mmCIF file of C-alpha atoms in Angstrom:
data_model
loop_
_atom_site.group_PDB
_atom_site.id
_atom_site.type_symbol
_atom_site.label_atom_id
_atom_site.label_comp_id
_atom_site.label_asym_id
_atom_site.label_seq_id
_atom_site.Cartn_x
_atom_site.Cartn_y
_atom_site.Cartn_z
ATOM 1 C CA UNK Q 212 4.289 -24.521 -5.277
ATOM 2 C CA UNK Q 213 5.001 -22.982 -8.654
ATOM 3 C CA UNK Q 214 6.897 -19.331 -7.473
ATOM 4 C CA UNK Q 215 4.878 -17.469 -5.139
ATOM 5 C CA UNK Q 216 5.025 -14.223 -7.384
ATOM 6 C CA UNK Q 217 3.316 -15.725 -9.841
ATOM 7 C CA UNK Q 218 1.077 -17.256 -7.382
ATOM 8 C CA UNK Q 219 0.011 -13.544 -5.863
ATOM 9 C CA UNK Q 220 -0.198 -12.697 -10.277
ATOM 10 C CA UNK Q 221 -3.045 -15.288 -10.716
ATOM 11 C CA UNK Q 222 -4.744 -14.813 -7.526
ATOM 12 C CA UNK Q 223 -5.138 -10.808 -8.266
ATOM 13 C CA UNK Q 224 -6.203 -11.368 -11.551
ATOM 14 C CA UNK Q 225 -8.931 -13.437 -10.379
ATOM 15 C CA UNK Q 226 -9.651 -11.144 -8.393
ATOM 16 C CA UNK Q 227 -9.036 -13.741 -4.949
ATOM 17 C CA UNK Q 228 -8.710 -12.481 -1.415
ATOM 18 C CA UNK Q 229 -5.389 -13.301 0.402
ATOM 19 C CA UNK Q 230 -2.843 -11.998 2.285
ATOM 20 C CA UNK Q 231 0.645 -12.147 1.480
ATOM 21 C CA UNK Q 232 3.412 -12.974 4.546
ATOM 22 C CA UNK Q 233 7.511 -12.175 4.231
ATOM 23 C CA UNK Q 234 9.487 -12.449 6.814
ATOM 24 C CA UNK Q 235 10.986 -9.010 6.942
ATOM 25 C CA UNK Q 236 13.599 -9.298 9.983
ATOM 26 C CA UNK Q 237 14.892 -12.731 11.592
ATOM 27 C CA UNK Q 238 17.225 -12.548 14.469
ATOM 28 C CA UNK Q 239 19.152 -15.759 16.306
ATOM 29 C CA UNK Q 240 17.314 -19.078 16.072
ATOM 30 C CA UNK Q 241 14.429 -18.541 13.753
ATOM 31 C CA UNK Q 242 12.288 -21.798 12.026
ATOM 32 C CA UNK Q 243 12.570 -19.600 8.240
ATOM 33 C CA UNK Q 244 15.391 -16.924 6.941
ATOM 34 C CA UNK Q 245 14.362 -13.531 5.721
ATOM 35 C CA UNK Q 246 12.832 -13.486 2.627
ATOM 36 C CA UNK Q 247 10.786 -16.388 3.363
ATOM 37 C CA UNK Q 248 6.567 -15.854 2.224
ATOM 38 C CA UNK Q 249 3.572 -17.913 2.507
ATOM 39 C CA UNK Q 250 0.012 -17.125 1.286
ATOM 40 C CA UNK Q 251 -2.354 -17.109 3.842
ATOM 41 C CA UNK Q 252 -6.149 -17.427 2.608
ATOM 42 C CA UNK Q 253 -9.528 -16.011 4.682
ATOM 43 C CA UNK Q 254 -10.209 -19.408 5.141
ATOM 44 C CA UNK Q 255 -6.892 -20.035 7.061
ATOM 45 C CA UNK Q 256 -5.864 -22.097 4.169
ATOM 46 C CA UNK Q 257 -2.072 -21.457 3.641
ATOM 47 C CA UNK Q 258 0.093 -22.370 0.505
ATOM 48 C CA UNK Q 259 4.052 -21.264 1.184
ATOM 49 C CA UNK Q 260 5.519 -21.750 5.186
ATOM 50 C CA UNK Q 261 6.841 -19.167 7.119
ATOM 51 C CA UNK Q 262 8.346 -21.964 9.368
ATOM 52 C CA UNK Q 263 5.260 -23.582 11.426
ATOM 53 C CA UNK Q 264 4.597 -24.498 14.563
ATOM 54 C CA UNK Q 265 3.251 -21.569 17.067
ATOM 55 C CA UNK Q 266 4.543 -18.777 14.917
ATOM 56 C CA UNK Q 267 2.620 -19.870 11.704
ATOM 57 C CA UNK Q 268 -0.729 -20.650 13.536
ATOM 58 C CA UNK Q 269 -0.262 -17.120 15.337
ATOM 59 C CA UNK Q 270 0.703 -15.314 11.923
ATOM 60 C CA UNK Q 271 -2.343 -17.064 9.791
ATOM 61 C CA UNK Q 272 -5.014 -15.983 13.099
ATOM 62 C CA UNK Q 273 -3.486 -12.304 12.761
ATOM 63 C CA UNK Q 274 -3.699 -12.312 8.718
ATOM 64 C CA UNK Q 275 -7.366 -13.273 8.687
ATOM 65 C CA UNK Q 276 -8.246 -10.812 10.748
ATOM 66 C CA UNK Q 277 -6.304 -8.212 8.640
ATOM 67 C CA UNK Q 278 -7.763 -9.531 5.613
ATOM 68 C CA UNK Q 279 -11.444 -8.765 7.390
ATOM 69 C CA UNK Q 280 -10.074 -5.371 7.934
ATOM 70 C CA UNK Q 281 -8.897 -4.500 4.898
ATOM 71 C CA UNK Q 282 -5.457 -3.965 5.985
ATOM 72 C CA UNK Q 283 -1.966 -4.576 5.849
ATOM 73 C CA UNK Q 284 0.569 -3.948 9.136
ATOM 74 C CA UNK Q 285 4.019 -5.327 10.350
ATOM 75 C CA UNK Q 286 4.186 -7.543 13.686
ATOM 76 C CA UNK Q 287 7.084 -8.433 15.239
ATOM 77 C CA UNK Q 288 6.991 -11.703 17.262
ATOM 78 C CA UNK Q 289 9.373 -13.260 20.176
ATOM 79 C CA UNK Q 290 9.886 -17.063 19.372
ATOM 80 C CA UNK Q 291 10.461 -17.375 23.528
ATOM 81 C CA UNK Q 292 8.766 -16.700 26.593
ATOM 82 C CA UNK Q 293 9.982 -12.982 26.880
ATOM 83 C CA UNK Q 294 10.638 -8.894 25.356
ATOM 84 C CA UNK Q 295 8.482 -6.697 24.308
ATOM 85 C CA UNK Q 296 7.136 -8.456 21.040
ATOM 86 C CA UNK Q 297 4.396 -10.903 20.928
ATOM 87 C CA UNK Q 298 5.680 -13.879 22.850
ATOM 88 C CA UNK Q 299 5.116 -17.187 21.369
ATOM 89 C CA UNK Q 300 7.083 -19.957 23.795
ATOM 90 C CA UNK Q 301 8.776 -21.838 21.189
ATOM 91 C CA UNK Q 302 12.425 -23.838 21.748
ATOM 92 C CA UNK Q 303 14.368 -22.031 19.067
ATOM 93 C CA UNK Q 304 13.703 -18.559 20.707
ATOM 94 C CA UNK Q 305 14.725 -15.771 18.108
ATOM 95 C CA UNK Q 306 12.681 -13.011 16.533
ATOM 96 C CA UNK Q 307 10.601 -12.712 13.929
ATOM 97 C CA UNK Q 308 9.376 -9.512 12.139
ATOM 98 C CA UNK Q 309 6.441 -10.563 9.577
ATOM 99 C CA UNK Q 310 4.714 -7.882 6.877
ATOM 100 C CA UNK Q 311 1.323 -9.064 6.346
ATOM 101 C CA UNK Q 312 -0.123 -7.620 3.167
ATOM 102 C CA UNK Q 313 -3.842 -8.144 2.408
ATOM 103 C CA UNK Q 314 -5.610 -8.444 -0.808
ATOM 104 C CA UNK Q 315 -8.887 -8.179 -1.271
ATOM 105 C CA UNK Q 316 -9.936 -8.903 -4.132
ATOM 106 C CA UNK Q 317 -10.986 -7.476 -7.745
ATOM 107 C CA UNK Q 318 -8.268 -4.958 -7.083
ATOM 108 C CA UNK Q 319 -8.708 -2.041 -9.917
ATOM 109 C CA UNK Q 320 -5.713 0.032 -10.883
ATOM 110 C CA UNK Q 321 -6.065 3.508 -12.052
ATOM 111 C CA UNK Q 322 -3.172 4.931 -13.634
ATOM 112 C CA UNK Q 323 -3.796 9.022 -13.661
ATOM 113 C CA UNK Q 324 -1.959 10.465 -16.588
ATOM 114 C CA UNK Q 325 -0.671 8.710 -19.808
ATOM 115 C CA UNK Q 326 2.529 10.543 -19.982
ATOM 116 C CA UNK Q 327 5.873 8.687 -19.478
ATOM 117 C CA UNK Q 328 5.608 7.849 -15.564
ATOM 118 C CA UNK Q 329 1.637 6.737 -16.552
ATOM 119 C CA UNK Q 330 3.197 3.971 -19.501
ATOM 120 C CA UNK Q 331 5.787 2.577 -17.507
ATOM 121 C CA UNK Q 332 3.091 1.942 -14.958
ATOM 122 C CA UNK Q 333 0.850 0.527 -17.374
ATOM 123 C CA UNK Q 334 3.882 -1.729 -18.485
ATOM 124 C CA UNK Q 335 3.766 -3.212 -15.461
ATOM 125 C CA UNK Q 336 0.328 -3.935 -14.812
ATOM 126 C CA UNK Q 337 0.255 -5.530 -18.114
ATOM 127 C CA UNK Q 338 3.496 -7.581 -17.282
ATOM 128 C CA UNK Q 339 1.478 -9.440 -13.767
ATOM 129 C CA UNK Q 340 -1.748 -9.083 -15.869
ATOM 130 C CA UNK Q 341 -3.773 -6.739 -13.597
ATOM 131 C CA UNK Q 342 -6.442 -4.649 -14.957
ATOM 132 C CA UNK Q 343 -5.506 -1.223 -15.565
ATOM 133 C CA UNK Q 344 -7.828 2.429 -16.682
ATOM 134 C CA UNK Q 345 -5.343 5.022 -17.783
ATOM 135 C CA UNK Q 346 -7.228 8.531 -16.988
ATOM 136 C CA UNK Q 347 -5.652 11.817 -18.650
ATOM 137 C CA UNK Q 348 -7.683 14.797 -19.418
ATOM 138 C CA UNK Q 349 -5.785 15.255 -22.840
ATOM 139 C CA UNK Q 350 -7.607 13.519 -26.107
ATOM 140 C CA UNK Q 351 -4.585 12.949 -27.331
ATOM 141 C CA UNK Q 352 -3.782 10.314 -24.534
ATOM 142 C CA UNK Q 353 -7.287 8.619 -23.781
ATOM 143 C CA UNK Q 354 -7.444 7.116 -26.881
ATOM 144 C CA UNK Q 355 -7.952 3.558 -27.722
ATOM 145 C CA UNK Q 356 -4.745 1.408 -28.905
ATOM 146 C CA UNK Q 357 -2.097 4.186 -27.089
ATOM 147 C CA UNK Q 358 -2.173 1.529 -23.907
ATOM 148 C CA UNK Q 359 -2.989 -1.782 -25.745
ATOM 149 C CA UNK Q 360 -3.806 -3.558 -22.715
ATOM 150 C CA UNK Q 361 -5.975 -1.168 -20.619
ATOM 151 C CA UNK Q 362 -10.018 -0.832 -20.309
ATOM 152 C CA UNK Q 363 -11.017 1.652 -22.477
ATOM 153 C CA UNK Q 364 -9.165 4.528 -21.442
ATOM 154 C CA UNK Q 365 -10.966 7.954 -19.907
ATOM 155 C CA UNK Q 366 -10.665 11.487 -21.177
ATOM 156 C CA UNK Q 367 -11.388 13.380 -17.999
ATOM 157 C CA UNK Q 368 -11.764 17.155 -18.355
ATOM 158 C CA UNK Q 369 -10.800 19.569 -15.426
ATOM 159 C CA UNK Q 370 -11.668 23.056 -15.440
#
């Protein structure tokens, strides 16, 4: 799989629903190291591993329902029979802590205020290719060409 950045890039430019899972804490025997991510899909499609076996089936069940929600949360998981996390039985027995991020789809970015903060933010959105509205109540700053990238731009006025 071509780098899984790029991979969550594409799929929110297409505006794709997924969740995103990194292993966030991994203690003793674990199947993956910290770091690791997989893209999990509201299918239950995956692309990525977060090591396999009971932990990924459990981690893909507990994205799609976060990705119905709407929602992203942390879940810690016992790779043995006991403790207070989610126990999963396996033979290597460590912990796991997982961040499951969801993504659902057509996500629209509205920057508020074209000042510095507002172009280094647009910078960005340009640089993974999301869309991007800058909104600033000053003429001066919603004006086409100032943000090159961005939908046309919004002049909001506040009273």
């Amino acid at each position: 799989m071509k780098d899984i950045f790029q991979k969550v890039a594409e799929l929110q430019r297409d505006g794709k629903t997924f969740a995103l899972v990194t292993i966030i804490s991994a203690l003793d025997s674990t199947p993956r190291t910290l770091g690791s991510r997989m893209i999990v899909y509201p299918d239950s499609s995956i692309e990525g591993t977060i090591g396999g076996g009971a932990l990924e089936k459990r981690v893909v069940s507990d994205a799609v329902r976060l990705l119905e929600e709407g929602k992203s949360k942390r879940f810690a998981y016992d790779l043995g029979t006991e403790g207070k996390d989610i126990p999963l039985g396996m033979i290597c027995g460590g912990k796991v802590e997982v961040l499951i991020e969801s993504f659902c789809g057509n996500m629209k970015i509205f920057i508020f205020g074209a000042g510095h903060v507002g172009k280094k933010l647009a910078e960005l959105c340009s640089a993974i290719q999301l869309p991007y509205w800058i909104i600033d109540n000053r003429k001066e700053f919603a004006r086409e060409g100032l943000f090159p990238q961005s939908y046309p731009s919004m002049n909001i006025v506040t009273s």
